[in-house]
Backbone as numpy.savetxt, mean C-alpha at the origin, in Angstrom:
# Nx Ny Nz CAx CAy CAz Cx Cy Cz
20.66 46.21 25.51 20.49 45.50 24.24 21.25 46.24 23.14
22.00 45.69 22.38 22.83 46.44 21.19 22.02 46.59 20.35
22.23 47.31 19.33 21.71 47.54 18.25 21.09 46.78 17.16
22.53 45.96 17.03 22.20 44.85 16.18 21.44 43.90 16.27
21.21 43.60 17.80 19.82 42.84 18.87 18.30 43.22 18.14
18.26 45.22 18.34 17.80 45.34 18.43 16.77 45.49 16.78
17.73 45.25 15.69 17.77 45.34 14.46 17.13 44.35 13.68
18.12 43.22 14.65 17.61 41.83 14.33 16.22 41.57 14.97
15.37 41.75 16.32 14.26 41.33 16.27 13.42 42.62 15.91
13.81 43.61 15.37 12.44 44.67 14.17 11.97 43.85 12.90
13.48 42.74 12.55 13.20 42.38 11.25 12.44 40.84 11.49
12.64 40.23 12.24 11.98 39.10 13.46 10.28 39.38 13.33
10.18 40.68 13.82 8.56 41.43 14.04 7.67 41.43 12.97
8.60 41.66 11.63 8.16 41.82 10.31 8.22 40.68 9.52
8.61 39.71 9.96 8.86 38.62 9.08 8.01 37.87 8.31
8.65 37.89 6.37 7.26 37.56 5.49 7.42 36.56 4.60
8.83 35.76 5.34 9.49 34.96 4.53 8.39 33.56 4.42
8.91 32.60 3.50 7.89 31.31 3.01 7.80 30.06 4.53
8.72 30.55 4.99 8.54 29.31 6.54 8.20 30.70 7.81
7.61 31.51 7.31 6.74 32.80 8.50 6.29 31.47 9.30
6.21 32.26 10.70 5.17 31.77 11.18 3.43 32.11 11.26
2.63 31.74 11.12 1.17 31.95 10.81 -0.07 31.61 11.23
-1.45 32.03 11.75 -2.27 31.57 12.18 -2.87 30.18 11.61
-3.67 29.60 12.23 -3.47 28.52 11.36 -4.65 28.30 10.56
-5.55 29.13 10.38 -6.39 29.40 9.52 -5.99 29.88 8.20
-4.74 30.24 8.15 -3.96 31.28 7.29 -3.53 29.83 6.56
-2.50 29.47 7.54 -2.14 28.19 6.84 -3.10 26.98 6.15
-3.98 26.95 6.58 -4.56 25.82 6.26 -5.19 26.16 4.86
-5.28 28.11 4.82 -6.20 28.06 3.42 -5.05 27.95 1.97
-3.59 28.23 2.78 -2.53 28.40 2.01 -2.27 27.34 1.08
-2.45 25.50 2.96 -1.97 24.29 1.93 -3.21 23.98 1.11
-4.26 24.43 1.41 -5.17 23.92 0.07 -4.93 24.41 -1.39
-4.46 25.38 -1.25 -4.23 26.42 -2.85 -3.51 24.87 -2.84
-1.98 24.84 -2.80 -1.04 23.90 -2.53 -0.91 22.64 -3.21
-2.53 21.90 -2.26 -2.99 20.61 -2.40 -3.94 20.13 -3.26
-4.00 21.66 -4.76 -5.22 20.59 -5.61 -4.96 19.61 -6.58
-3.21 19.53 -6.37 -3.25 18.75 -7.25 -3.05 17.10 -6.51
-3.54 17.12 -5.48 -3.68 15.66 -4.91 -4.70 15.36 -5.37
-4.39 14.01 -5.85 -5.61 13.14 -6.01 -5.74 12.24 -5.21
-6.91 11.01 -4.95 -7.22 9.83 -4.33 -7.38 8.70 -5.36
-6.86 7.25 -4.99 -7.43 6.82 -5.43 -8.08 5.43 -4.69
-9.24 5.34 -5.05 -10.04 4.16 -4.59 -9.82 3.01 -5.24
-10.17 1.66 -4.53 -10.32 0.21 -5.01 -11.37 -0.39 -4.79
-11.38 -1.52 -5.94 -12.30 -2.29 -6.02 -12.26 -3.55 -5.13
-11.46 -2.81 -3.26 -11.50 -3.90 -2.35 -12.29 -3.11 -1.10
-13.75 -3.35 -1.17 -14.47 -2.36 -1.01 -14.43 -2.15 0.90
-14.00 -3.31 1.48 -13.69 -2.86 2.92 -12.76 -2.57 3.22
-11.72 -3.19 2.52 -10.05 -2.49 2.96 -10.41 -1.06 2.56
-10.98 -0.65 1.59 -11.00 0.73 1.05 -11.57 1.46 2.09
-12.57 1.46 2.68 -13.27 2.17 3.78 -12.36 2.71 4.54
-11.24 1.43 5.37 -10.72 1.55 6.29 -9.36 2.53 6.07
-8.68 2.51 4.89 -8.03 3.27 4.96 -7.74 4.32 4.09
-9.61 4.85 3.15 -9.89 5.96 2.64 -9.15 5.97 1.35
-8.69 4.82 0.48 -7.89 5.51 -0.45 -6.84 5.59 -0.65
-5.81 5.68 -0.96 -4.26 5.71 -1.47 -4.09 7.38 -2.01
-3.60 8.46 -1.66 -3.64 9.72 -2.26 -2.20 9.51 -2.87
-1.77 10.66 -3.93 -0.26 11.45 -4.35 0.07 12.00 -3.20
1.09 11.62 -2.71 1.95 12.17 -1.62 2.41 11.48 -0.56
1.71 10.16 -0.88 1.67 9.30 0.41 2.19 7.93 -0.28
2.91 7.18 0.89 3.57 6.13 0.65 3.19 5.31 1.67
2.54 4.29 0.82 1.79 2.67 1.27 3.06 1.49 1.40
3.57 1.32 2.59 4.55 -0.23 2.60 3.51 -1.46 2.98
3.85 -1.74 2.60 3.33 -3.29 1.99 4.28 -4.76 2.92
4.01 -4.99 3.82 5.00 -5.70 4.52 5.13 -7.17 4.86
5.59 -8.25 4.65 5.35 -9.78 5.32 6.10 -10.88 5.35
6.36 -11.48 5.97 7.43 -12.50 5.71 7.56 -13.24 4.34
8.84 -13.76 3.75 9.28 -14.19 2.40 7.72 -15.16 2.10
7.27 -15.20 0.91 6.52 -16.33 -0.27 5.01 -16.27 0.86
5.11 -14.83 1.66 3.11 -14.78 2.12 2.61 -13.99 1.29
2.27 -13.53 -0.01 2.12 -12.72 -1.07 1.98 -11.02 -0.80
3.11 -10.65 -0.18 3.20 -9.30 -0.73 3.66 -9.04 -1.96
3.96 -9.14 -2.68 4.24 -8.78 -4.30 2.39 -9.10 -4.60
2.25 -10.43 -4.46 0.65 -10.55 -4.64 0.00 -9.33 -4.68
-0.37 -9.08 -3.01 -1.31 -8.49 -3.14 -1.24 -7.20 -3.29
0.58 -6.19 -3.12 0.36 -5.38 -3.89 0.24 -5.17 -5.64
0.50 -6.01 -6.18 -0.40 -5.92 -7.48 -1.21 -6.11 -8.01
-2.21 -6.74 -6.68 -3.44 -6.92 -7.04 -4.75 -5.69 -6.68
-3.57 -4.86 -5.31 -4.20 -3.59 -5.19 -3.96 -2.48 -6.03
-2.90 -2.63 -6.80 -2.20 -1.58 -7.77 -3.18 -1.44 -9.12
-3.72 -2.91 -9.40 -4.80 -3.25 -10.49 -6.29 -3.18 -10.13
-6.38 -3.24 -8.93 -7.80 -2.92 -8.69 -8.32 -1.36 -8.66
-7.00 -0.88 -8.98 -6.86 0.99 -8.34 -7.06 1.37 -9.79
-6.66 0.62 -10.69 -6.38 1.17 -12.19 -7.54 0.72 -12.58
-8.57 -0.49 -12.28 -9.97 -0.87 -12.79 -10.37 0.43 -12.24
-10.60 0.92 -11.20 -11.22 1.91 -10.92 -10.94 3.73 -11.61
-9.61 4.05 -11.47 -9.00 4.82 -12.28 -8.09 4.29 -13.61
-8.45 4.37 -14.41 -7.72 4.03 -15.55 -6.28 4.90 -15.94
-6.71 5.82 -16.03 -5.66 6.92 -16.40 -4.22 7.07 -14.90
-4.82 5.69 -13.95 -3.32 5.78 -12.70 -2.30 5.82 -13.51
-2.17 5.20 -14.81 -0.77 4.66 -15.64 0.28 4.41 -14.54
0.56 3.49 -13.33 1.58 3.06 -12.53 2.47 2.90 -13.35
3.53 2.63 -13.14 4.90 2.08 -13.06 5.27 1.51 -12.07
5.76 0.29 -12.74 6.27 -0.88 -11.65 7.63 -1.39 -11.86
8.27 -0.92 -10.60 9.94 -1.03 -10.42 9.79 -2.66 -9.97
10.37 -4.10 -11.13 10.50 -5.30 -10.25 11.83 -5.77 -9.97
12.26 -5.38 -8.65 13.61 -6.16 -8.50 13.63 -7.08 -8.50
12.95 -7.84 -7.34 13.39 -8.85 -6.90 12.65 -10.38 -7.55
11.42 -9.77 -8.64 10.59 -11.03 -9.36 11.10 -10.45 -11.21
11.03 -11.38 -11.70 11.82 -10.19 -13.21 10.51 -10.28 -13.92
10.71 -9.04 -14.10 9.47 -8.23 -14.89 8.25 -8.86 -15.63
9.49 -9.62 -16.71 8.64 -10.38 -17.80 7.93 -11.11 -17.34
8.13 -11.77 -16.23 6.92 -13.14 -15.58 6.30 -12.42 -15.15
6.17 -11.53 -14.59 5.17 -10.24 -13.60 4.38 -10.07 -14.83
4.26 -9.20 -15.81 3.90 -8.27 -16.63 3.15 -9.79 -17.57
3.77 -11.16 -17.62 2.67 -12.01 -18.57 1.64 -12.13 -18.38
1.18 -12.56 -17.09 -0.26 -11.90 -16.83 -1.14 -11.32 -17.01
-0.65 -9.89 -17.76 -1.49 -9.07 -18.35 -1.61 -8.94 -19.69
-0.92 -9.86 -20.40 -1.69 -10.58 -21.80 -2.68 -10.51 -22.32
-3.88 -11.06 -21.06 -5.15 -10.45 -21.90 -5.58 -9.31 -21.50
-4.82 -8.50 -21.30 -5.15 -6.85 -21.01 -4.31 -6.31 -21.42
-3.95 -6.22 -22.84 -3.07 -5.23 -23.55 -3.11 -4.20 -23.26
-4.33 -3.48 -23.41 -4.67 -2.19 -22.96 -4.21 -1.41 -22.17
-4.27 -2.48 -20.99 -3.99 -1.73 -19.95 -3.05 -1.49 -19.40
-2.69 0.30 -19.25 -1.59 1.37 -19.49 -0.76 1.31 -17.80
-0.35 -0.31 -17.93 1.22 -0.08 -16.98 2.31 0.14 -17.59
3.48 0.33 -17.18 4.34 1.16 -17.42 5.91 0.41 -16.57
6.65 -0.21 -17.28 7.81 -0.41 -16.21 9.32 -0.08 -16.98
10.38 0.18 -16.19 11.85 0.61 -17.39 12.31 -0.46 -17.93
12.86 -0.59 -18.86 13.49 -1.74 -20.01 14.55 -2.18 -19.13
15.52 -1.61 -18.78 16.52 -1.85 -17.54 16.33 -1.35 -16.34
16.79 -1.93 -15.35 16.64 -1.76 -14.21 18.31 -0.81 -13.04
18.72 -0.34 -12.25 19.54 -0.10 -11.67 19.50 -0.02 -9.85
20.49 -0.98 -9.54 20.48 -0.87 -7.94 20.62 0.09 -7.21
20.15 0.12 -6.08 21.22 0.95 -5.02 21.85 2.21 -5.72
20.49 3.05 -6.51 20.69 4.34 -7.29 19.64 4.87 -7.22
19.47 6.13 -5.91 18.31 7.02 -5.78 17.94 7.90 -7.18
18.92 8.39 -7.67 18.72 9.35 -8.70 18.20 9.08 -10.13
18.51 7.97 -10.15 18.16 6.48 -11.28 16.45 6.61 -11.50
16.25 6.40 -10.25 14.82 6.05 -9.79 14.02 7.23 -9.60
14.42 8.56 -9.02 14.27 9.77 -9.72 13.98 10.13 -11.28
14.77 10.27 -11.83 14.80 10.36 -13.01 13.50 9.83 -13.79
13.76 8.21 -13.39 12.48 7.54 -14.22 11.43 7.80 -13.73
11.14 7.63 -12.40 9.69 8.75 -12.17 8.81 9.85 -13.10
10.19 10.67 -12.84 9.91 11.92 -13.68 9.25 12.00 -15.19
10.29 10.85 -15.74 9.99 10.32 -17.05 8.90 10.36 -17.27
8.32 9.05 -16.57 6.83 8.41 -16.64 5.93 9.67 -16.32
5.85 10.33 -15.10 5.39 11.84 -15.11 4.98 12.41 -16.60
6.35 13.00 -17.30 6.67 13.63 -18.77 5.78 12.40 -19.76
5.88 11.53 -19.52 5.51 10.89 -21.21 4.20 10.42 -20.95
3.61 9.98 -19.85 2.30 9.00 -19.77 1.60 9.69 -18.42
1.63 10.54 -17.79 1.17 11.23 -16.87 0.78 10.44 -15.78
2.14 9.61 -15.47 1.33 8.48 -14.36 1.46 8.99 -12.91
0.83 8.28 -12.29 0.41 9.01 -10.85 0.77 7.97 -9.60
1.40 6.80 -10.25 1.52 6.02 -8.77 2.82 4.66 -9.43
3.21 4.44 -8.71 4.57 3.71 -8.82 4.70 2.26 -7.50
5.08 1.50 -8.08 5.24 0.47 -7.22 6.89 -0.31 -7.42
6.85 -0.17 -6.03 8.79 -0.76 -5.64 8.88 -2.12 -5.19
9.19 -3.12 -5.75 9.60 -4.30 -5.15 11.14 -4.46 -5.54
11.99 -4.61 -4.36 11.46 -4.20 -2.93 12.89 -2.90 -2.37
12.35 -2.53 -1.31 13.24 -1.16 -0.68 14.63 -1.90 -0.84
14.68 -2.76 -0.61 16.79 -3.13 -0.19 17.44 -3.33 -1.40
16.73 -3.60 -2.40 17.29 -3.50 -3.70 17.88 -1.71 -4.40
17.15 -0.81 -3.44 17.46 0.37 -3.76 18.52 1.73 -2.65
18.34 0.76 -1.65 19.42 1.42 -0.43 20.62 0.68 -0.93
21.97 1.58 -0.47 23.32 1.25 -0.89 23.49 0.29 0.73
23.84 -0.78 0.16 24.38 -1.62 0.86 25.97 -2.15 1.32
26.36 -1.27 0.53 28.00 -1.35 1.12 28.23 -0.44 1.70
27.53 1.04 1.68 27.86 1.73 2.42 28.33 1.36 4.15
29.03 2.41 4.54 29.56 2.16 6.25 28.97 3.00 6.96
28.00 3.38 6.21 27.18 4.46 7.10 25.81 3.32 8.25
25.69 3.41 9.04 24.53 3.15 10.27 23.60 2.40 9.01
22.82 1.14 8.98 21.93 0.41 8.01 20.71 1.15 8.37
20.19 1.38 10.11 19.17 1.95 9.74 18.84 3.12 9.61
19.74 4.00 9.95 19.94 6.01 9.37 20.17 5.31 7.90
20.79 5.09 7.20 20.27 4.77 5.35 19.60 4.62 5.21
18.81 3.55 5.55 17.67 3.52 5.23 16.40 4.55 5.56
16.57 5.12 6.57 15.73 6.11 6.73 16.23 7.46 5.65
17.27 8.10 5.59 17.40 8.45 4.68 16.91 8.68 3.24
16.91 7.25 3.12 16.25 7.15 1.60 14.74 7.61 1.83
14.36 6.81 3.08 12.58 6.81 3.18 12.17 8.55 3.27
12.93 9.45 3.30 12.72 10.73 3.43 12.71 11.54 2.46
13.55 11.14 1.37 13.99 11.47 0.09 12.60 10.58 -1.08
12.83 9.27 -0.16 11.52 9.02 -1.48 9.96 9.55 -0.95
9.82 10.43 0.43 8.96 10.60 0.49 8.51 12.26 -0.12
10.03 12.97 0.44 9.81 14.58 -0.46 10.09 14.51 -1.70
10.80 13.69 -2.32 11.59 14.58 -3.88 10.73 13.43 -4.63
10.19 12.11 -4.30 9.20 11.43 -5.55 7.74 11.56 -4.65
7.33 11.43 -3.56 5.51 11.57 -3.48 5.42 12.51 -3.76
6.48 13.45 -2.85 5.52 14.52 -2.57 5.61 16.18 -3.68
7.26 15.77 -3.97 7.62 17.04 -5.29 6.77 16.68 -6.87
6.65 15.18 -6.87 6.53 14.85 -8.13 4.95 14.38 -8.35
4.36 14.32 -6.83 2.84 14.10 -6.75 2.44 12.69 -6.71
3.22 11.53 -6.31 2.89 10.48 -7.27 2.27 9.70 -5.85
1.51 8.80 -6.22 1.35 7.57 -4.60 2.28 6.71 -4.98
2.97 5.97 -3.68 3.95 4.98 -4.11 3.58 4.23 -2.92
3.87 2.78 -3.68 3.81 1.46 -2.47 5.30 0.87 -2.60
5.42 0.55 -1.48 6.89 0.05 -1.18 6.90 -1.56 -0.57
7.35 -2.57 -1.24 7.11 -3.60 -0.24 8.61 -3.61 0.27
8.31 -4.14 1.66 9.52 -4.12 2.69 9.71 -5.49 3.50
11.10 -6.06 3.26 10.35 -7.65 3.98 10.55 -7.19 5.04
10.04 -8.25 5.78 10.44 -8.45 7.73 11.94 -9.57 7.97
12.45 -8.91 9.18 13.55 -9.67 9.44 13.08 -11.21 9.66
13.85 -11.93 9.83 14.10 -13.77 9.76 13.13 -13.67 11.06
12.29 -15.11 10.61 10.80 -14.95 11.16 11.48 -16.44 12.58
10.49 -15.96 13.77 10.81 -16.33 14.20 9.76 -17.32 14.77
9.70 -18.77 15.18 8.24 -19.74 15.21 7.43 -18.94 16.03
6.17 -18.87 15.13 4.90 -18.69 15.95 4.56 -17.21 15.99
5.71 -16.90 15.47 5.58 -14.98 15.75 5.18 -14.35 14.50
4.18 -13.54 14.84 3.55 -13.14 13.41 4.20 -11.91 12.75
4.45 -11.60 11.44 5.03 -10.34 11.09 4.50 -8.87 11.58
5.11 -7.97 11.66 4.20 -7.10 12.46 5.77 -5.75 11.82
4.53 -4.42 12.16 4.75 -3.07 12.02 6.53 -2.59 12.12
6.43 -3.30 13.50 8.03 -3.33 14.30 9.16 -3.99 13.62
8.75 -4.92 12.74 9.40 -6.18 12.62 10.41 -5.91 10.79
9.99 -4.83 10.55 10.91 -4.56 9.36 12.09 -4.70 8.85
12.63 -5.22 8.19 13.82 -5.67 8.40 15.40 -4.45 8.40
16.03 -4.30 9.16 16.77 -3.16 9.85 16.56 -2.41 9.87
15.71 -1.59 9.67 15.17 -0.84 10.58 14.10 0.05 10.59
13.57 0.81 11.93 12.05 0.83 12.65 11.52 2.18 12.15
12.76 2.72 10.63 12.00 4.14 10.06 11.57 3.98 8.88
11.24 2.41 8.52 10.07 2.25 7.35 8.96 2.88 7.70
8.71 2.15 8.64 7.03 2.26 9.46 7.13 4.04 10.01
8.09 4.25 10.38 7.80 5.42 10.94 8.00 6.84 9.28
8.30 6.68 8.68 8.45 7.61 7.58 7.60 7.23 6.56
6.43 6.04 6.68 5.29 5.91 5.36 3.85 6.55 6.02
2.90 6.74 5.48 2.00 7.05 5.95 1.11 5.92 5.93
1.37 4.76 5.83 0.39 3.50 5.83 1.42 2.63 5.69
0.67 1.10 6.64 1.03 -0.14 6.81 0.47 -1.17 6.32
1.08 -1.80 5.76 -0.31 -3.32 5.39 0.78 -4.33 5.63
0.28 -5.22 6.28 1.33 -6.59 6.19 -0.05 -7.50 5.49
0.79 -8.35 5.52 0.07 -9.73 4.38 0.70 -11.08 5.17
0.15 -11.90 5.54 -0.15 -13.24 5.68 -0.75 -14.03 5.61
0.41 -15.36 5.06 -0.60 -16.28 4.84 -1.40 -17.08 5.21
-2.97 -17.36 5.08 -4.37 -18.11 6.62 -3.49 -19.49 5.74
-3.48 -20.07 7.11 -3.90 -21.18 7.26 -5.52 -21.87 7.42
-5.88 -23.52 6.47 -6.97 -23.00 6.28 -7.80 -23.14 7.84
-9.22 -23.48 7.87 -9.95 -22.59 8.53 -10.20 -24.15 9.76
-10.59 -24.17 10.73 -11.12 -25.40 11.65 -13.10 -25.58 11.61
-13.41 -26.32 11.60 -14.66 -26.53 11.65 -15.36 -25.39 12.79
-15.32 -24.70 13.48 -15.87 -23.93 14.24 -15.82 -22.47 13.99
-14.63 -21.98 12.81 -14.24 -21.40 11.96 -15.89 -21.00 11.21
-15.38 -22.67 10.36 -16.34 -22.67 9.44 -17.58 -21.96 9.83
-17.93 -22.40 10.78 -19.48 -22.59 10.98 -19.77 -20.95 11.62
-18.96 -20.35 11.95 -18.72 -19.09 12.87 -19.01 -18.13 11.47
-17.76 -18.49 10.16 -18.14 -17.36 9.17 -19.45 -17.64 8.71
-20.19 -18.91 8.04 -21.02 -19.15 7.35 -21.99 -18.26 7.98
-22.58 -18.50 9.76 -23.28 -17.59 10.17 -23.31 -15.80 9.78
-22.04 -15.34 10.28 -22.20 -14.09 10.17 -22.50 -14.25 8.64
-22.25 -14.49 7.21 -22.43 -14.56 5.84 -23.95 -14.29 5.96
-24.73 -15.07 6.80 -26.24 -15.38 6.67 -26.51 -14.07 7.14
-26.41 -14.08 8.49 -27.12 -12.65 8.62 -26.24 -11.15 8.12
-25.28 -11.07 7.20 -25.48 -10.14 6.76 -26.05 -10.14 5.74
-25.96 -10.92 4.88 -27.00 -11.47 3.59 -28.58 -10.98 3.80
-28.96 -11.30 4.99 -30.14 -11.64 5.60 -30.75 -10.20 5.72
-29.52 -9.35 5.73 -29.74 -7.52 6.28 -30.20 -7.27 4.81
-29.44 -7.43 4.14 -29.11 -6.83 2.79 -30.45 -7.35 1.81
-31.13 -8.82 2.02 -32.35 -8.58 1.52 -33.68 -8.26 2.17
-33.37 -7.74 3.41 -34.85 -7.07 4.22 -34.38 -5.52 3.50
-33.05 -5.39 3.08 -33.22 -3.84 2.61 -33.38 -3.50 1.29
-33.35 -4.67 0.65 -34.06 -4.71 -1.13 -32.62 -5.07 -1.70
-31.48 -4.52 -1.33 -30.46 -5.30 -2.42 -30.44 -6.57 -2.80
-30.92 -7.74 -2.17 -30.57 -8.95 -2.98 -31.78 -9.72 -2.70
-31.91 -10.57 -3.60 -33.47 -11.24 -3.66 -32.59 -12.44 -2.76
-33.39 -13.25 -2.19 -33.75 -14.36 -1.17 -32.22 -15.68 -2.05
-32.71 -15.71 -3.68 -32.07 -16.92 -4.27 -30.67 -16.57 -4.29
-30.44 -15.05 -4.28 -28.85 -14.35 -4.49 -28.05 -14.85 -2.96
-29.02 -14.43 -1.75 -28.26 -14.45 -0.83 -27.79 -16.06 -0.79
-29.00 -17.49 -0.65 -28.43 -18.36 -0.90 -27.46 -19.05 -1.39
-27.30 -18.44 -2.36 -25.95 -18.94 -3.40 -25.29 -18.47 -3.13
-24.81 -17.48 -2.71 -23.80 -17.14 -2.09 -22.86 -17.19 -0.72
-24.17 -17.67 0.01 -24.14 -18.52 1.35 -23.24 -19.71 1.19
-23.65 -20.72 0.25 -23.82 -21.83 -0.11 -22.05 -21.90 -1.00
-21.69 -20.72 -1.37 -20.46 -21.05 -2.21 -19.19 -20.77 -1.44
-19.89 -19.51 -0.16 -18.58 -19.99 0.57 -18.15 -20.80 1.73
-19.71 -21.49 1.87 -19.52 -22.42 2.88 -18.72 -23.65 2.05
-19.08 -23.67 0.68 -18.59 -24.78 0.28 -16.63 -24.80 0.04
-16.34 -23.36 -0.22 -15.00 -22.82 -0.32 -14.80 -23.55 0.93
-14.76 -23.01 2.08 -13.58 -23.08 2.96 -14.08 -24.44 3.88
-15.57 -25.34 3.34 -15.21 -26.85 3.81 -14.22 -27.43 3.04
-14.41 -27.32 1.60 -13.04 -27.86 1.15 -11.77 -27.65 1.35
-11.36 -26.06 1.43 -10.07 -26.32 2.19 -9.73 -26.53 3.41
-11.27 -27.08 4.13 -10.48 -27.66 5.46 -10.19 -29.12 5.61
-11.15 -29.34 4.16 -10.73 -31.19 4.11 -9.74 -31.63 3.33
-8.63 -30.75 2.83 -7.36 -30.44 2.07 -6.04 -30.69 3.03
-5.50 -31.96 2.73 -3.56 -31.91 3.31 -3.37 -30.44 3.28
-3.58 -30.19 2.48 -2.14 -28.46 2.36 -2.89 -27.55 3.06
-1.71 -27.27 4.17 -2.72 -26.10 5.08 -2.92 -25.11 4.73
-2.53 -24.76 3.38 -2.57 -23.53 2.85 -3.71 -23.70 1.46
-4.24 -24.84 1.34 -4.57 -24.88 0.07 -5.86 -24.19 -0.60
-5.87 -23.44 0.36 -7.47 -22.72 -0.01 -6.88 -21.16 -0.36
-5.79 -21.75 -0.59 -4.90 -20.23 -1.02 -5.60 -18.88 -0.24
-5.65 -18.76 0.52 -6.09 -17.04 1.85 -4.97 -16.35 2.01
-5.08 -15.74 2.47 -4.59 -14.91 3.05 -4.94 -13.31 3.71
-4.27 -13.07 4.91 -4.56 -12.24 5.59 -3.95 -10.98 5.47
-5.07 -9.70 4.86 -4.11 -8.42 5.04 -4.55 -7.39 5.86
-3.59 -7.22 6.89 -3.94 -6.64 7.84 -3.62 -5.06 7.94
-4.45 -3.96 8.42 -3.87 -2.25 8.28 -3.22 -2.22 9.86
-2.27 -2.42 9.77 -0.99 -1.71 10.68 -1.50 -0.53 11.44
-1.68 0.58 10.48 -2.01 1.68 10.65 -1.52 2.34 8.88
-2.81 3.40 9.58 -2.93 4.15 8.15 -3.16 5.32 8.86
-2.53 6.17 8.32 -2.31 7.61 9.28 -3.63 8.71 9.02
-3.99 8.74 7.41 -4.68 9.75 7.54 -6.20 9.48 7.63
-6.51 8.04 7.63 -7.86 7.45 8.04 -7.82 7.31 9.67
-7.13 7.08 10.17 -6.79 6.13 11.45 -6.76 4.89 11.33
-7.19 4.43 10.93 -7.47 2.93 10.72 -5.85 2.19 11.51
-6.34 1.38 12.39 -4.87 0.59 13.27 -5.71 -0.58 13.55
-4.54 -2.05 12.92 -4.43 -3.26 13.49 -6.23 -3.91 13.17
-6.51 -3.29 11.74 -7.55 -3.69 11.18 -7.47 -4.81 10.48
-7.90 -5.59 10.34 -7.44 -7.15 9.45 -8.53 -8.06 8.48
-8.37 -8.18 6.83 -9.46 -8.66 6.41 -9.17 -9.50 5.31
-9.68 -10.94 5.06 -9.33 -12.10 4.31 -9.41 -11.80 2.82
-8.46 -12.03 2.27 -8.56 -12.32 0.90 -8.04 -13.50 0.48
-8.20 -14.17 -1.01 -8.33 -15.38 -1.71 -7.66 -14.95 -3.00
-6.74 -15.77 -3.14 -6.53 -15.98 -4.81 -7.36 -16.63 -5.59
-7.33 -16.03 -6.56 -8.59 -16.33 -7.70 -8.00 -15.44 -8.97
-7.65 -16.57 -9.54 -6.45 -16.94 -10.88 -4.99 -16.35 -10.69
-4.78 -14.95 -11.38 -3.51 -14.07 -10.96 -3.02 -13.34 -9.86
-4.46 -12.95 -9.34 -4.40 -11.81 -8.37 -5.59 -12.79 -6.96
-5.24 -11.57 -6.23 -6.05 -11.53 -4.93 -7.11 -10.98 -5.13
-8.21 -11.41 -4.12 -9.79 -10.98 -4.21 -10.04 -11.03 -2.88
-11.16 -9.87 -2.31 -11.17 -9.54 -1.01 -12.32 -10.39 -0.64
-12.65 -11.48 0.15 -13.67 -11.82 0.70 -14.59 -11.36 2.00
């Protein structure tokens, strides 16, 4: 063995550099120092919330579904249910592909409330989108950001491989904006050209398969068609007896559970006696997978009800 062999693993033996290797008790007490400045945040969609624990800083939620099944919907209806609950989220919302001003009228009668989006917008410019992050960071201390949608922000003329770019980016927006700058971010991502009968799914991203693999959570969104009489009669039951649990355990008196029985049996007979198969406005959002709950291929109905979505 030469010298220099032997030089090089003394200093190998001793090694105290920041990527050491380490027990992992060592490490684990290290990333907590690390990790206090993660936060969580919860929604006021109280079973999706269970299932996938929360939305933290550091982590990136895609949002996924074929064209006009409301992903823009329902991520801004989860982005607003996160801010009823935390006020001080102050989001920022990047809108490419819907323009702002129609997005943002909505919240008219909620002056108040401290969203945040840029006066101009810029394509297919990582550093752009950097920058304004940061901004919002510096001036309003916001903590979570929403992208509609990823292809408006990958360079598309490039001649580089579509889906190494795109992964690319998904790596960059996951170290230098979740995770350097602390923030949660949702990304909606469409799915490629839908094909009959085939439902949108995890895989199905449009070019390519390192969305899903570089976010730490999935949600696709589709839209129910409404419900068949056996449907009907299938939810109304389970409605009863969980109702039925909930006042042998004192939460709801006998007249609460009724009426409530009674309003959504009456919801979804009417939209099954409705031409428009959609007209009971539903829709389905399903957890893909969510990495740090587990939660996989979990699925639960929501309803429009006025601007936004509501979890039934």
């Amino acid at each position: 063995m030469t010298a220099e062999k032997k030089e090089r693993l003394a200093e190998l033996a001793s090694y105290d550099g920041r990527d050491r290797i380490v027990h992992f008790t060592d490490f684990l007490l290290a990333k907590a120092g690390e990790n206090r400045g993660t936060q969580r945040f919860d929604c006021e969609f109280p079973a999706l919330n269970e299932q996938i624990q929360g939305l933290e800083t550091g982590e990136i939620a895609v949002v996924t579904g074929y064209a006009k099944n409301g992903k823009t919907l329902f991520a801004e209806s989860w982005l607003r249910s996160m801010c009823k609950i935390t006020p001080a989220l102050n989001p920022v919302i990047f809108s490419f592909e819907v323009q702002a001003d129609k997005i943002m009228a909505k919240y008219t009668p909620e002056p108040e409330r401290p969203i945040y989006l840029p006066m101009e917008l810029r394509t297919m410019d990582f550093e752009w989108l950097l920058e304004r992050c940061l901004e919002a960071k510096l001036k309003y201390a916001s903590k979570a950001i929403l992208i509609d949608h990823l292809h408006f922000l990958v360079d598309m003329n490039t001649r580089q491989n579509m889906s190494l770019n795109i992964g690319a980016f998904m790596r960059r927006l996951k170290h230098d904006v979740a995770l350097k700058l602390n923030l949660a971010v949702i990304l909606i991502a469409h799915q490629g050209q839908p094909k009959e009968d085939k439902e949108a799914s995890f895989g199905g991203m449009r070019d390519s398969s390192f969305i899903g693999q570089e976010s730490d959570m999935t949600l696709i969104v589709s839209r129910r068609r409404n419900f068949e009489e056996a449907e009907i009669e299938a939810y109304v039951t389970e409605a009863r007896r969980k109702l039925v649990k909930r006042v042998n355990g004192g939460e709801l008196i006998p007249d609460d559970a009724e009426a409530e029985i009674d309003r959504n049996a009456a919801m979804f007979t009417a939209a099954l006696r409705d031409h428009d198969r959609h007209s009971c406005r539903l829709a389905t959002v399903r957890v893909a997978v969510a990495r740090r709950s587990g939660a996989y291929d979990w699925a639960k109905l929501f309803r429009k009800s006025g601007h936004f979505l509501e979890e039934l």
